[in-house]
PDB file of C-alpha atoms in Angstrom:
ATOM      1  CA  UNK Q   4      -5.438 -14.805 -29.401  1.00 46.00           C
ATOM      2  CA  UNK Q   5      -3.374 -15.265 -26.250  1.00 47.00           C
ATOM      3  CA  UNK Q   6      -4.908 -16.029 -22.849  1.00 47.00           C
ATOM      4  CA  UNK Q   7      -4.469 -12.377 -21.914  1.00 49.00           C
ATOM      5  CA  UNK Q   8      -6.074 -11.076 -25.088  1.00 45.00           C
ATOM      6  CA  UNK Q   9      -3.035  -8.878 -25.746  1.00 45.00           C
ATOM      7  CA  UNK Q  10      -2.653  -9.807 -29.435  1.00 45.00           C
ATOM      8  CA  UNK Q  11      -6.280  -9.019 -30.336  1.00 49.00           C
ATOM      9  CA  UNK Q  12      -6.463  -5.321 -29.473  1.00 55.00           C
ATOM     10  CA  UNK Q  13      -4.856  -2.226 -31.046  1.00 79.00           C
ATOM     11  CA  UNK Q  14      -1.990  -0.121 -29.654  1.00 93.00           C
ATOM     12  CA  UNK Q  15      -2.620   1.927 -26.537  1.00 98.00           C
ATOM     13  CA  UNK Q  16      -2.462   5.710 -26.112  1.00 99.00           C
ATOM     14  CA  UNK Q  17      -1.148   6.946 -22.760  1.00 99.00           C
ATOM     15  CA  UNK Q  18      -1.706  10.653 -22.102  1.00 99.00           C
ATOM     16  CA  UNK Q  19       0.764  11.728 -19.424  1.00 99.00           C
ATOM     17  CA  UNK Q  20       4.445  10.883 -19.083  1.00 98.00           C
ATOM     18  CA  UNK Q  21       4.835  11.009 -15.315  1.00 97.00           C
ATOM     19  CA  UNK Q  22       5.793   7.985 -13.250  1.00 97.00           C
ATOM     20  CA  UNK Q  23       2.509   6.095 -13.627  1.00 98.00           C
ATOM     21  CA  UNK Q  24       2.057   6.876 -17.303  1.00 99.00           C
ATOM     22  CA  UNK Q  25       5.625   5.804 -18.034  1.00 99.00           C
ATOM     23  CA  UNK Q  26       5.226   2.609 -15.994  1.00 99.00           C
ATOM     24  CA  UNK Q  27       2.063   1.640 -17.865  1.00 99.00           C
ATOM     25  CA  UNK Q  28       3.790   2.328 -21.182  1.00 99.00           C
ATOM     26  CA  UNK Q  29       6.790   0.192 -20.225  1.00 99.00           C
ATOM     27  CA  UNK Q  30       4.691  -2.672 -18.851  1.00 99.00           C
ATOM     28  CA  UNK Q  31       2.375  -2.833 -21.857  1.00 98.00           C
ATOM     29  CA  UNK Q  32       5.206  -2.598 -24.369  1.00 98.00           C
ATOM     30  CA  UNK Q  33       7.300  -5.262 -22.632  1.00 97.00           C
ATOM     31  CA  UNK Q  34       4.341  -7.587 -23.107  1.00 97.00           C
ATOM     32  CA  UNK Q  35       4.047  -6.905 -26.825  1.00 94.00           C
ATOM     33  CA  UNK Q  36       1.658  -3.975 -26.820  1.00 95.00           C
ATOM     34  CA  UNK Q  37       2.911  -0.930 -28.814  1.00 95.00           C
ATOM     35  CA  UNK Q  38       2.255   2.319 -26.916  1.00 98.00           C
ATOM     36  CA  UNK Q  39       2.147   5.986 -27.859  1.00 98.00           C
ATOM     37  CA  UNK Q  40       3.146   8.052 -24.816  1.00 99.00           C
ATOM     38  CA  UNK Q  41       2.164  11.731 -24.852  1.00 99.00           C
ATOM     39  CA  UNK Q  42       4.119  14.254 -22.781  1.00 98.00           C
ATOM     40  CA  UNK Q  43       2.787  17.760 -22.186  1.00 97.00           C
ATOM     41  CA  UNK Q  44       6.135  19.481 -22.745  1.00 97.00           C
ATOM     42  CA  UNK Q  45       7.997  19.126 -26.033  1.00 98.00           C
ATOM     43  CA  UNK Q  46      11.399  19.364 -24.333  1.00 98.00           C
ATOM     44  CA  UNK Q  47      10.492  16.556 -21.936  1.00 98.00           C
ATOM     45  CA  UNK Q  48       9.241  14.400 -24.796  1.00 98.00           C
ATOM     46  CA  UNK Q  49      12.534  14.961 -26.608  1.00 98.00           C
ATOM     47  CA  UNK Q  50      14.467  14.022 -23.470  1.00 97.00           C
ATOM     48  CA  UNK Q  51      12.519  10.761 -23.201  1.00 98.00           C
ATOM     49  CA  UNK Q  52      13.108   9.982 -26.867  1.00 97.00           C
ATOM     50  CA  UNK Q  53      16.844  10.595 -26.578  1.00 97.00           C
ATOM     51  CA  UNK Q  54      17.595   8.931 -23.228  1.00 98.00           C
ATOM     52  CA  UNK Q  55      14.874   6.228 -23.331  1.00 98.00           C
ATOM     53  CA  UNK Q  56      14.433   6.698 -19.586  1.00 98.00           C
ATOM     54  CA  UNK Q  57      12.183   8.886 -17.425  1.00 98.00           C
ATOM     55  CA  UNK Q  58      14.925   9.958 -15.038  1.00 96.00           C
ATOM     56  CA  UNK Q  59      12.608  12.470 -13.332  1.00 94.00           C
ATOM     57  CA  UNK Q  60       9.672  10.245 -12.386  1.00 95.00           C
ATOM     58  CA  UNK Q  61      10.711   6.636 -13.037  1.00 97.00           C
ATOM     59  CA  UNK Q  62      14.512   6.428 -12.852  1.00 97.00           C
ATOM     60  CA  UNK Q  63      16.234   3.162 -13.597  1.00 97.00           C
ATOM     61  CA  UNK Q  64      13.500   1.827 -15.893  1.00 98.00           C
ATOM     62  CA  UNK Q  65      14.272   1.871 -19.618  1.00 98.00           C
ATOM     63  CA  UNK Q  66      11.618   2.885 -22.138  1.00 98.00           C
ATOM     64  CA  UNK Q  67      11.436   0.091 -24.740  1.00 97.00           C
ATOM     65  CA  UNK Q  68      11.716   0.962 -28.418  1.00 95.00           C
ATOM     66  CA  UNK Q  69       8.026   0.113 -28.772  1.00 94.00           C
ATOM     67  CA  UNK Q  70       7.107   3.228 -26.772  1.00 98.00           C
ATOM     68  CA  UNK Q  71       6.617   6.091 -29.224  1.00 98.00           C
ATOM     69  CA  UNK Q  72       6.987   9.403 -27.375  1.00 98.00           C
ATOM     70  CA  UNK Q  73       5.328  12.570 -28.634  1.00 98.00           C
ATOM     71  CA  UNK Q  74       4.183  16.005 -27.494  1.00 98.00           C
ATOM     72  CA  UNK Q  75       1.692  16.280 -30.370  1.00 98.00           C
ATOM     73  CA  UNK Q  76      -1.907  15.810 -29.236  1.00 98.00           C
ATOM     74  CA  UNK Q  77      -2.852  15.314 -32.854  1.00 97.00           C
ATOM     75  CA  UNK Q  78      -2.046  11.619 -32.403  1.00 98.00           C
ATOM     76  CA  UNK Q  79      -5.318  11.268 -30.481  1.00 98.00           C
ATOM     77  CA  UNK Q  80      -7.186  11.066 -33.776  1.00 96.00           C
ATOM     78  CA  UNK Q  81      -5.710   7.634 -34.441  1.00 97.00           C
ATOM     79  CA  UNK Q  82      -7.136   6.116 -31.243  1.00 98.00           C
ATOM     80  CA  UNK Q  83     -10.610   5.282 -30.000  1.00 98.00           C
ATOM     81  CA  UNK Q  84      -9.753   5.635 -26.326  1.00 98.00           C
ATOM     82  CA  UNK Q  85      -6.869   6.661 -24.081  1.00 99.00           C
ATOM     83  CA  UNK Q  86      -5.439   6.181 -20.618  1.00 99.00           C
ATOM     84  CA  UNK Q  87      -5.486   9.673 -19.075  1.00 99.00           C
ATOM     85  CA  UNK Q  88      -2.573   9.654 -16.651  1.00 99.00           C
ATOM     86  CA  UNK Q  89      -2.048  13.269 -15.622  1.00 98.00           C
ATOM     87  CA  UNK Q  90      -2.449  14.618 -12.044  1.00 96.00           C
ATOM     88  CA  UNK Q  91      -6.024  15.451 -11.072  1.00 96.00           C
ATOM     89  CA  UNK Q  92      -5.301  19.197 -11.164  1.00 94.00           C
ATOM     90  CA  UNK Q  93      -4.466  18.924 -14.869  1.00 97.00           C
ATOM     91  CA  UNK Q  94      -7.292  16.640 -15.990  1.00 98.00           C
ATOM     92  CA  UNK Q  95      -9.817  19.366 -16.842  1.00 98.00           C
ATOM     93  CA  UNK Q  96      -7.327  21.294 -18.976  1.00 98.00           C
ATOM     94  CA  UNK Q  97      -6.425  18.167 -20.930  1.00 99.00           C
ATOM     95  CA  UNK Q  98      -9.981  16.889 -21.359  1.00 99.00           C
ATOM     96  CA  UNK Q  99     -11.119  20.284 -22.618  1.00 98.00           C
ATOM     97  CA  UNK Q 100      -8.988  19.912 -25.760  1.00 98.00           C
ATOM     98  CA  UNK Q 101      -9.717  16.251 -26.492  1.00 99.00           C
ATOM     99  CA  UNK Q 102     -12.423  15.096 -28.941  1.00 98.00           C
ATOM    100  CA  UNK Q 103     -15.575  14.116 -27.063  1.00 98.00           C
ATOM    101  CA  UNK Q 104     -15.802  10.927 -29.105  1.00 98.00           C
ATOM    102  CA  UNK Q 105     -12.656   9.642 -27.365  1.00 99.00           C
ATOM    103  CA  UNK Q 106     -13.135   7.078 -24.619  1.00 99.00           C
ATOM    104  CA  UNK Q 107     -11.259   8.221 -21.503  1.00 99.00           C
ATOM    105  CA  UNK Q 108      -9.827   6.001 -18.775  1.00 99.00           C
ATOM    106  CA  UNK Q 109      -9.012   8.234 -15.818  1.00 99.00           C
ATOM    107  CA  UNK Q 110      -6.014   7.065 -13.806  1.00 99.00           C
ATOM    108  CA  UNK Q 111      -5.460   9.931 -11.335  1.00 98.00           C
ATOM    109  CA  UNK Q 112      -6.638   9.373  -7.767  1.00 97.00           C
ATOM    110  CA  UNK Q 113      -7.900  12.828  -6.932  1.00 96.00           C
ATOM    111  CA  UNK Q 114     -10.771  15.270  -7.365  1.00 97.00           C
ATOM    112  CA  UNK Q 115     -11.403  18.277  -9.584  1.00 96.00           C
ATOM    113  CA  UNK Q 116     -10.762  21.759  -8.199  1.00 93.00           C
ATOM    114  CA  UNK Q 117     -14.424  22.074  -7.183  1.00 93.00           C
ATOM    115  CA  UNK Q 118     -14.615  18.627  -5.568  1.00 94.00           C
ATOM    116  CA  UNK Q 119     -16.190  16.644  -8.398  1.00 96.00           C
ATOM    117  CA  UNK Q 120     -15.082  13.136  -9.226  1.00 97.00           C
ATOM    118  CA  UNK Q 121     -12.955  13.168 -12.355  1.00 98.00           C
ATOM    119  CA  UNK Q 122     -15.463  10.920 -14.124  1.00 98.00           C
ATOM    120  CA  UNK Q 123     -18.193  13.448 -13.275  1.00 98.00           C
ATOM    121  CA  UNK Q 124     -16.001  16.168 -14.733  1.00 98.00           C
ATOM    122  CA  UNK Q 125     -15.569  14.092 -17.895  1.00 99.00           C
ATOM    123  CA  UNK Q 126     -19.334  13.548 -18.122  1.00 98.00           C
ATOM    124  CA  UNK Q 127     -20.011  17.257 -17.702  1.00 98.00           C
ATOM    125  CA  UNK Q 128     -17.557  17.960 -20.529  1.00 98.00           C
ATOM    126  CA  UNK Q 129     -19.441  15.594 -22.822  1.00 98.00           C
ATOM    127  CA  UNK Q 130     -17.420  12.359 -22.765  1.00 99.00           C
ATOM    128  CA  UNK Q 131     -19.864   9.481 -23.163  1.00 98.00           C
ATOM    129  CA  UNK Q 132     -17.368   6.644 -22.660  1.00 98.00           C
ATOM    130  CA  UNK Q 133     -15.745   6.979 -19.257  1.00 98.00           C
ATOM    131  CA  UNK Q 134     -13.871   4.613 -16.975  1.00 99.00           C
ATOM    132  CA  UNK Q 135     -11.363   4.677 -14.138  1.00 99.00           C
ATOM    133  CA  UNK Q 136      -8.368   2.426 -13.543  1.00 99.00           C
ATOM    134  CA  UNK Q 137      -7.426   2.001  -9.893  1.00 99.00           C
ATOM    135  CA  UNK Q 138      -5.750  -0.412  -7.505  1.00 98.00           C
ATOM    136  CA  UNK Q 139      -2.559  -1.111  -5.517  1.00 98.00           C
ATOM    137  CA  UNK Q 140      -0.285  -0.093  -8.373  1.00 98.00           C
ATOM    138  CA  UNK Q 141       3.019   1.552  -7.514  1.00 97.00           C
ATOM    139  CA  UNK Q 142       4.667   2.733 -10.714  1.00 97.00           C
ATOM    140  CA  UNK Q 143       8.092   1.651  -9.481  1.00 97.00           C
ATOM    141  CA  UNK Q 144       6.918  -1.976  -9.318  1.00 98.00           C
ATOM    142  CA  UNK Q 145       4.625  -2.117 -12.353  1.00 99.00           C
ATOM    143  CA  UNK Q 146       7.369  -0.630 -14.529  1.00 98.00           C
ATOM    144  CA  UNK Q 147       9.716  -3.404 -13.406  1.00 98.00           C
ATOM    145  CA  UNK Q 148       7.112  -6.043 -14.315  1.00 99.00           C
ATOM    146  CA  UNK Q 149       6.435  -7.105 -10.732  1.00 99.00           C
ATOM    147  CA  UNK Q 150       2.977  -8.716 -10.383  1.00 99.00           C
ATOM    148  CA  UNK Q 151       0.045  -6.403  -9.649  1.00 99.00           C
ATOM    149  CA  UNK Q 152      -3.731  -6.300  -9.996  1.00 99.00           C
ATOM    150  CA  UNK Q 153      -6.066  -3.438 -10.783  1.00 99.00           C
ATOM    151  CA  UNK Q 154      -9.708  -2.771 -11.593  1.00 99.00           C
ATOM    152  CA  UNK Q 155     -11.295  -0.846 -14.449  1.00 99.00           C
ATOM    153  CA  UNK Q 156     -14.717   0.528 -13.561  1.00 99.00           C
ATOM    154  CA  UNK Q 157     -17.306   1.902 -15.945  1.00 99.00           C
ATOM    155  CA  UNK Q 158     -21.093   1.935 -16.294  1.00 96.00           C
ATOM    156  CA  UNK Q 159     -20.396   0.916 -19.908  1.00 98.00           C
ATOM    157  CA  UNK Q 160     -19.563  -2.781 -19.589  1.00 98.00           C
ATOM    158  CA  UNK Q 161     -18.470  -3.057 -23.219  1.00 98.00           C
ATOM    159  CA  UNK Q 162     -15.959  -0.244 -22.741  1.00 99.00           C
ATOM    160  CA  UNK Q 163     -14.716  -1.756 -19.471  1.00 99.00           C
ATOM    161  CA  UNK Q 164     -14.120  -5.093 -21.201  1.00 98.00           C
ATOM    162  CA  UNK Q 165     -12.302  -3.358 -24.060  1.00 98.00           C
ATOM    163  CA  UNK Q 166      -9.943  -1.623 -21.637  1.00 98.00           C
ATOM    164  CA  UNK Q 167      -9.504  -4.815 -19.617  1.00 98.00           C
ATOM    165  CA  UNK Q 168      -8.427  -6.807 -22.660  1.00 97.00           C
ATOM    166  CA  UNK Q 169      -6.060  -4.071 -23.810  1.00 97.00           C
ATOM    167  CA  UNK Q 170      -4.286  -3.722 -20.456  1.00 98.00           C
ATOM    168  CA  UNK Q 171      -4.356  -7.301 -19.156  1.00 98.00           C
ATOM    169  CA  UNK Q 172      -0.868  -8.841 -19.264  1.00 98.00           C
ATOM    170  CA  UNK Q 173       0.999 -11.692 -17.527  1.00 98.00           C
ATOM    171  CA  UNK Q 174       2.197  -9.225 -14.849  1.00 99.00           C
ATOM    172  CA  UNK Q 175      -0.820  -6.898 -14.653  1.00 99.00           C
ATOM    173  CA  UNK Q 176      -4.141  -8.575 -13.858  1.00 99.00           C
ATOM    174  CA  UNK Q 177      -7.130  -6.332 -14.542  1.00 99.00           C
ATOM    175  CA  UNK Q 178     -10.660  -6.906 -13.220  1.00 99.00           C
ATOM    176  CA  UNK Q 179     -13.840  -5.033 -14.179  1.00 99.00           C
ATOM    177  CA  UNK Q 180     -16.491  -3.367 -12.027  1.00 98.00           C
ATOM    178  CA  UNK Q 181     -19.705  -1.452 -12.772  1.00 98.00           C
ATOM    179  CA  UNK Q 182     -19.243   0.622  -9.589  1.00 98.00           C
ATOM    180  CA  UNK Q 183     -17.547   3.674 -11.074  1.00 98.00           C
ATOM    181  CA  UNK Q 184     -18.019   6.005  -8.059  1.00 97.00           C
ATOM    182  CA  UNK Q 185     -16.945   3.327  -5.581  1.00 98.00           C
ATOM    183  CA  UNK Q 186     -13.735   2.426  -7.386  1.00 98.00           C
ATOM    184  CA  UNK Q 187     -12.914   6.058  -8.101  1.00 98.00           C
ATOM    185  CA  UNK Q 188     -13.524   7.349  -4.584  1.00 97.00           C
ATOM    186  CA  UNK Q 189     -11.628   4.470  -2.990  1.00 97.00           C
ATOM    187  CA  UNK Q 190      -8.479   5.740  -4.653  1.00 97.00           C
ATOM    188  CA  UNK Q 191      -9.165   9.310  -3.556  1.00 97.00           C
ATOM    189  CA  UNK Q 192      -9.834   8.470   0.088  1.00 97.00           C
ATOM    190  CA  UNK Q 193      -6.966   6.028   0.531  1.00 97.00           C
ATOM    191  CA  UNK Q 194      -4.508   8.837  -0.275  1.00 96.00           C
ATOM    192  CA  UNK Q 195      -5.811  10.806   2.698  1.00 97.00           C
ATOM    193  CA  UNK Q 196      -5.570   7.732   4.918  1.00 98.00           C
ATOM    194  CA  UNK Q 197      -2.012   7.195   3.694  1.00 97.00           C
ATOM    195  CA  UNK Q 198      -1.129  10.734   4.767  1.00 97.00           C
ATOM    196  CA  UNK Q 199      -2.441   9.873   8.224  1.00 98.00           C
ATOM    197  CA  UNK Q 200      -0.457   6.618   8.226  1.00 98.00           C
ATOM    198  CA  UNK Q 201       2.681   8.545   7.370  1.00 97.00           C
ATOM    199  CA  UNK Q 202       2.050  10.892  10.276  1.00 98.00           C
ATOM    200  CA  UNK Q 203       1.794   7.868  12.568  1.00 98.00           C
ATOM    201  CA  UNK Q 204       5.133   6.647  11.202  1.00 97.00           C
ATOM    202  CA  UNK Q 205       6.740  10.050  11.608  1.00 97.00           C
ATOM    203  CA  UNK Q 206       5.549  10.393  15.187  1.00 98.00           C
ATOM    204  CA  UNK Q 207       6.622   6.788  15.905  1.00 98.00           C
ATOM    205  CA  UNK Q 208       3.243   5.982  17.461  1.00 98.00           C
ATOM    206  CA  UNK Q 209       3.655   2.250  16.890  1.00 98.00           C
ATOM    207  CA  UNK Q 210       2.041  -0.656  15.084  1.00 96.00           C
ATOM    208  CA  UNK Q 211      -1.116  -0.664  17.205  1.00 98.00           C
ATOM    209  CA  UNK Q 212      -1.852   2.946  16.343  1.00 98.00           C
ATOM    210  CA  UNK Q 213      -1.290   2.381  12.642  1.00 97.00           C
ATOM    211  CA  UNK Q 214      -3.440  -0.750  12.499  1.00 97.00           C
ATOM    212  CA  UNK Q 215      -6.215   1.011  14.409  1.00 98.00           C
ATOM    213  CA  UNK Q 216      -6.016   4.021  12.121  1.00 98.00           C
ATOM    214  CA  UNK Q 217      -6.162   1.929   8.954  1.00 97.00           C
ATOM    215  CA  UNK Q 218      -9.087  -0.168  10.188  1.00 97.00           C
ATOM    216  CA  UNK Q 219     -11.149   2.842  11.205  1.00 98.00           C
ATOM    217  CA  UNK Q 220     -10.029   4.587   8.036  1.00 97.00           C
ATOM    218  CA  UNK Q 221     -11.426   1.759   5.941  1.00 97.00           C
ATOM    219  CA  UNK Q 222     -14.728   2.053   7.793  1.00 96.00           C
ATOM    220  CA  UNK Q 223     -14.758   5.806   7.146  1.00 97.00           C
ATOM    221  CA  UNK Q 224     -14.086   5.166   3.461  1.00 97.00           C
ATOM    222  CA  UNK Q 225     -17.000   2.728   3.260  1.00 96.00           C
ATOM    223  CA  UNK Q 226     -19.422   5.170   4.863  1.00 94.00           C
ATOM    224  CA  UNK Q 227     -18.422   7.883   2.424  1.00 95.00           C
ATOM    225  CA  UNK Q 228     -18.779   5.571  -0.567  1.00 96.00           C
ATOM    226  CA  UNK Q 229     -22.303   4.661   0.541  1.00 94.00           C
ATOM    227  CA  UNK Q 230     -23.198   8.351   0.929  1.00 94.00           C
ATOM    228  CA  UNK Q 231     -22.191   8.905  -2.704  1.00 94.00           C
ATOM    229  CA  UNK Q 232     -24.372   6.162  -4.105  1.00 94.00           C
ATOM    230  CA  UNK Q 233     -21.534   3.672  -4.432  1.00 96.00           C
ATOM    231  CA  UNK Q 234     -21.575   0.070  -3.275  1.00 94.00           C
ATOM    232  CA  UNK Q 235     -20.128   0.059   0.234  1.00 88.00           C
ATOM    233  CA  UNK Q 236     -18.499  -3.354  -0.214  1.00 93.00           C
ATOM    234  CA  UNK Q 237     -16.357  -1.953  -3.055  1.00 97.00           C
ATOM    235  CA  UNK Q 238     -14.163  -0.585  -0.288  1.00 97.00           C
ATOM    236  CA  UNK Q 239     -12.979  -4.149   0.402  1.00 97.00           C
ATOM    237  CA  UNK Q 240     -11.706  -4.615  -3.153  1.00 98.00           C
ATOM    238  CA  UNK Q 241      -8.509  -3.668  -4.967  1.00 98.00           C
ATOM    239  CA  UNK Q 242      -9.358   0.028  -5.201  1.00 98.00           C
ATOM    240  CA  UNK Q 243     -10.128   0.290  -1.490  1.00 98.00           C
ATOM    241  CA  UNK Q 244      -8.514  -2.124   0.946  1.00 98.00           C
ATOM    242  CA  UNK Q 245      -5.937  -3.277  -1.592  1.00 98.00           C
ATOM    243  CA  UNK Q 246      -4.752   0.211  -2.467  1.00 97.00           C
ATOM    244  CA  UNK Q 247      -4.882   1.301   1.175  1.00 97.00           C
ATOM    245  CA  UNK Q 248      -2.637  -1.580   2.268  1.00 96.00           C
ATOM    246  CA  UNK Q 249      -0.076  -0.789  -0.411  1.00 95.00           C
ATOM    247  CA  UNK Q 250      -0.118   2.977   0.003  1.00 91.00           C
ATOM    248  CA  UNK Q 251      -0.093   3.115   3.793  1.00 92.00           C
ATOM    249  CA  UNK Q 252       2.923   0.860   4.153  1.00 90.00           C
ATOM    250  CA  UNK Q 253       5.101   1.321   1.088  1.00 90.00           C
ATOM    251  CA  UNK Q 254       8.336   3.246   0.729  1.00 90.00           C
ATOM    252  CA  UNK Q 255       7.095   4.080  -2.778  1.00 91.00           C
ATOM    253  CA  UNK Q 256       3.994   5.943  -1.541  1.00 92.00           C
ATOM    254  CA  UNK Q 257       4.172   9.708  -2.022  1.00 92.00           C
ATOM    255  CA  UNK Q 258       1.229  10.258   0.310  1.00 95.00           C
ATOM    256  CA  UNK Q 259       2.598   8.132   3.143  1.00 96.00           C
ATOM    257  CA  UNK Q 260       6.013   9.758   2.751  1.00 95.00           C
ATOM    258  CA  UNK Q 261       4.423  13.222   2.742  1.00 95.00           C
ATOM    259  CA  UNK Q 262       2.657  12.492   6.035  1.00 97.00           C
ATOM    260  CA  UNK Q 263       5.889  11.247   7.559  1.00 96.00           C
ATOM    261  CA  UNK Q 264       7.790  14.340   6.397  1.00 95.00           C
ATOM    262  CA  UNK Q 265       5.087  16.595   7.797  1.00 95.00           C
ATOM    263  CA  UNK Q 266       5.312  14.833  11.166  1.00 96.00           C
ATOM    264  CA  UNK Q 267       9.049  15.503  11.183  1.00 95.00           C
ATOM    265  CA  UNK Q 268       8.653  19.179  10.411  1.00 93.00           C
ATOM    266  CA  UNK Q 269       9.632  18.922   6.736  1.00 92.00           C
ATOM    267  CA  UNK Q 270       7.916  20.042   3.530  1.00 90.00           C
ATOM    268  CA  UNK Q 271       5.305  17.356   2.748  1.00 89.00           C
ATOM    269  CA  UNK Q 272       5.531  18.008  -1.010  1.00 79.00           C
ATOM    270  CA  UNK Q 273       9.300  17.723  -1.151  1.00 71.00           C
ATOM    271  CA  UNK Q 274      10.775  17.027  -4.567  1.00 64.00           C
ATOM    272  CA  UNK Q 275       8.021  18.712  -6.574  1.00 67.00           C
ATOM    273  CA  UNK Q 276       6.048  15.476  -7.079  1.00 76.00           C
ATOM    274  CA  UNK Q 277       2.264  15.613  -6.815  1.00 85.00           C
ATOM    275  CA  UNK Q 278       0.784  14.460  -3.494  1.00 92.00           C
ATOM    276  CA  UNK Q 279      -2.904  14.019  -4.326  1.00 94.00           C
ATOM    277  CA  UNK Q 280      -3.969  13.448  -0.715  1.00 95.00           C
ATOM    278  CA  UNK Q 281      -3.059  16.978   0.373  1.00 95.00           C
ATOM    279  CA  UNK Q 282      -5.685  18.550  -1.880  1.00 94.00           C
ATOM    280  CA  UNK Q 283      -8.215  15.736  -1.491  1.00 96.00           C
ATOM    281  CA  UNK Q 284      -8.191  16.075   2.310  1.00 97.00           C
ATOM    282  CA  UNK Q 285      -9.297  19.686   2.044  1.00 96.00           C
ATOM    283  CA  UNK Q 286     -11.934  19.058  -0.633  1.00 95.00           C
ATOM    284  CA  UNK Q 287     -13.422  16.059   1.197  1.00 96.00           C
ATOM    285  CA  UNK Q 288     -13.427  17.871   4.530  1.00 96.00           C
ATOM    286  CA  UNK Q 289     -15.197  20.856   2.969  1.00 94.00           C
ATOM    287  CA  UNK Q 290     -17.850  18.508   1.552  1.00 93.00           C
ATOM    288  CA  UNK Q 291     -18.343  16.750   4.891  1.00 93.00           C
ATOM    289  CA  UNK Q 292     -18.769  20.038   6.728  1.00 92.00           C
ATOM    290  CA  UNK Q 293     -21.225  21.369   4.139  1.00 93.00           C
ATOM    291  CA  UNK Q 294     -23.369  18.219   4.239  1.00 92.00           C
ATOM    292  CA  UNK Q 295     -23.154  17.367   7.935  1.00 92.00           C
ATOM    293  CA  UNK Q 296     -21.236  14.151   7.268  1.00 93.00           C
ATOM    294  CA  UNK Q 297     -18.774  12.682   9.754  1.00 93.00           C
ATOM    295  CA  UNK Q 298     -15.286  12.035   8.343  1.00 97.00           C
ATOM    296  CA  UNK Q 299     -13.131  12.338  11.479  1.00 98.00           C
ATOM    297  CA  UNK Q 300      -9.834  11.080  10.034  1.00 98.00           C
ATOM    298  CA  UNK Q 301     -10.195  13.180   6.897  1.00 98.00           C
ATOM    299  CA  UNK Q 302     -10.964  16.198   9.084  1.00 98.00           C
ATOM    300  CA  UNK Q 303      -7.957  15.575  11.322  1.00 98.00           C
ATOM    301  CA  UNK Q 304      -5.638  15.279   8.318  1.00 98.00           C
ATOM    302  CA  UNK Q 305      -7.033  18.462   6.808  1.00 97.00           C
ATOM    303  CA  UNK Q 306      -6.631  20.377  10.070  1.00 97.00           C
ATOM    304  CA  UNK Q 307      -3.033  19.232  10.487  1.00 97.00           C
ATOM    305  CA  UNK Q 308      -2.102  19.856   6.846  1.00 95.00           C
ATOM    306  CA  UNK Q 309      -3.499  23.395   6.948  1.00 94.00           C
ATOM    307  CA  UNK Q 310      -1.838  24.153  10.284  1.00 95.00           C
ATOM    308  CA  UNK Q 311      -5.115  24.573  12.174  1.00 97.00           C
ATOM    309  CA  UNK Q 312      -4.113  21.718  14.519  1.00 97.00           C
ATOM    310  CA  UNK Q 313      -0.802  20.393  15.680  1.00 97.00           C
ATOM    311  CA  UNK Q 314      -0.147  16.713  15.134  1.00 97.00           C
ATOM    312  CA  UNK Q 315      -0.678  16.120  18.831  1.00 97.00           C
ATOM    313  CA  UNK Q 316      -4.040  17.887  18.690  1.00 98.00           C
ATOM    314  CA  UNK Q 317      -5.027  15.710  15.741  1.00 98.00           C
ATOM    315  CA  UNK Q 318      -4.209  12.529  17.651  1.00 98.00           C
ATOM    316  CA  UNK Q 319      -6.068  13.800  20.719  1.00 98.00           C
ATOM    317  CA  UNK Q 320      -9.141  14.682  18.646  1.00 98.00           C
ATOM    318  CA  UNK Q 321      -9.362  11.164  17.228  1.00 98.00           C
ATOM    319  CA  UNK Q 322      -8.648   9.391  20.507  1.00 98.00           C
ATOM    320  CA  UNK Q 323     -11.092  11.594  22.417  1.00 98.00           C
ATOM    321  CA  UNK Q 324     -14.168  10.981  20.273  1.00 96.00           C
ATOM    322  CA  UNK Q 325     -17.373   9.769  21.923  1.00 95.00           C
ATOM    323  CA  UNK Q 326     -17.568   6.043  22.699  1.00 96.00           C
ATOM    324  CA  UNK Q 327     -19.667   4.058  20.223  1.00 93.00           C
ATOM    325  CA  UNK Q 328     -20.157   0.549  18.762  1.00 94.00           C
ATOM    326  CA  UNK Q 329     -17.395  -0.551  16.395  1.00 92.00           C
ATOM    327  CA  UNK Q 330     -19.657  -0.701  13.343  1.00 82.00           C
ATOM    328  CA  UNK Q 331     -20.513   3.002  13.630  1.00 74.00           C
TER     329      UNK Q 331
END
């Protein structure tokens, strides 16, 4: 067995052939791990097989021969678990047709249509083995074998270790955590904060404003995690602070770019790619209002995204809040 454990575990099934699913498939295969990559559409699967490149979501990165592409969900029967790498809006539809004996590793950083965590959705559908994979992981970099770290969280430590050993490679360092809600919600919330960071960039409000926003955003994330029974200090790990730093500052970030486009009067969802933070901002804000919880940055993003506030009104609302100690 190698130091990474790569040679001791079976091939990996990746359900979802978008940018992140393709990047994981490329990275794992380049390090000697055969991968079966499932695409929802048969024509898209055929395109990937013929061109050996995902020109739509991960252009410029070749799919190695070790990536077997299919649109047949029947392949699931040959695997004990799978990386589920479809957008959050499509997770329920996919899970509903998968065998409940399958272990599912949820990789989308969003919520279900009714505001549930995706792992809660999986539990409600009868999946006993559940985990999430989250961290500062831009597909464009992981697919090019640039170094990155991530965390797999599950209440089932044996399952978490199994996934860790199967995905750990010389360029992708994977940690484990028992704090499933904390790791999962960190990824959801950081997308909303990245939208806000993009708005700051688009309005050219400066470095001070962005640093202040990110710091208070991290505090807001921690409070929300604690309210959901998660460990508040999880927010300072890879799925919280780490992912926030990457997403709020990167040219690869869809959410940051969407906020910047919105600030410049453009369509935030330009290009047809999923921007998870747009939907999460509304779902989280609805929850906060219903439960009397204070999520001021999430609320401001939601109000701006829905057109209830102008960008200037959003900034004024945050800057005009009551004075208080920093730790509140």
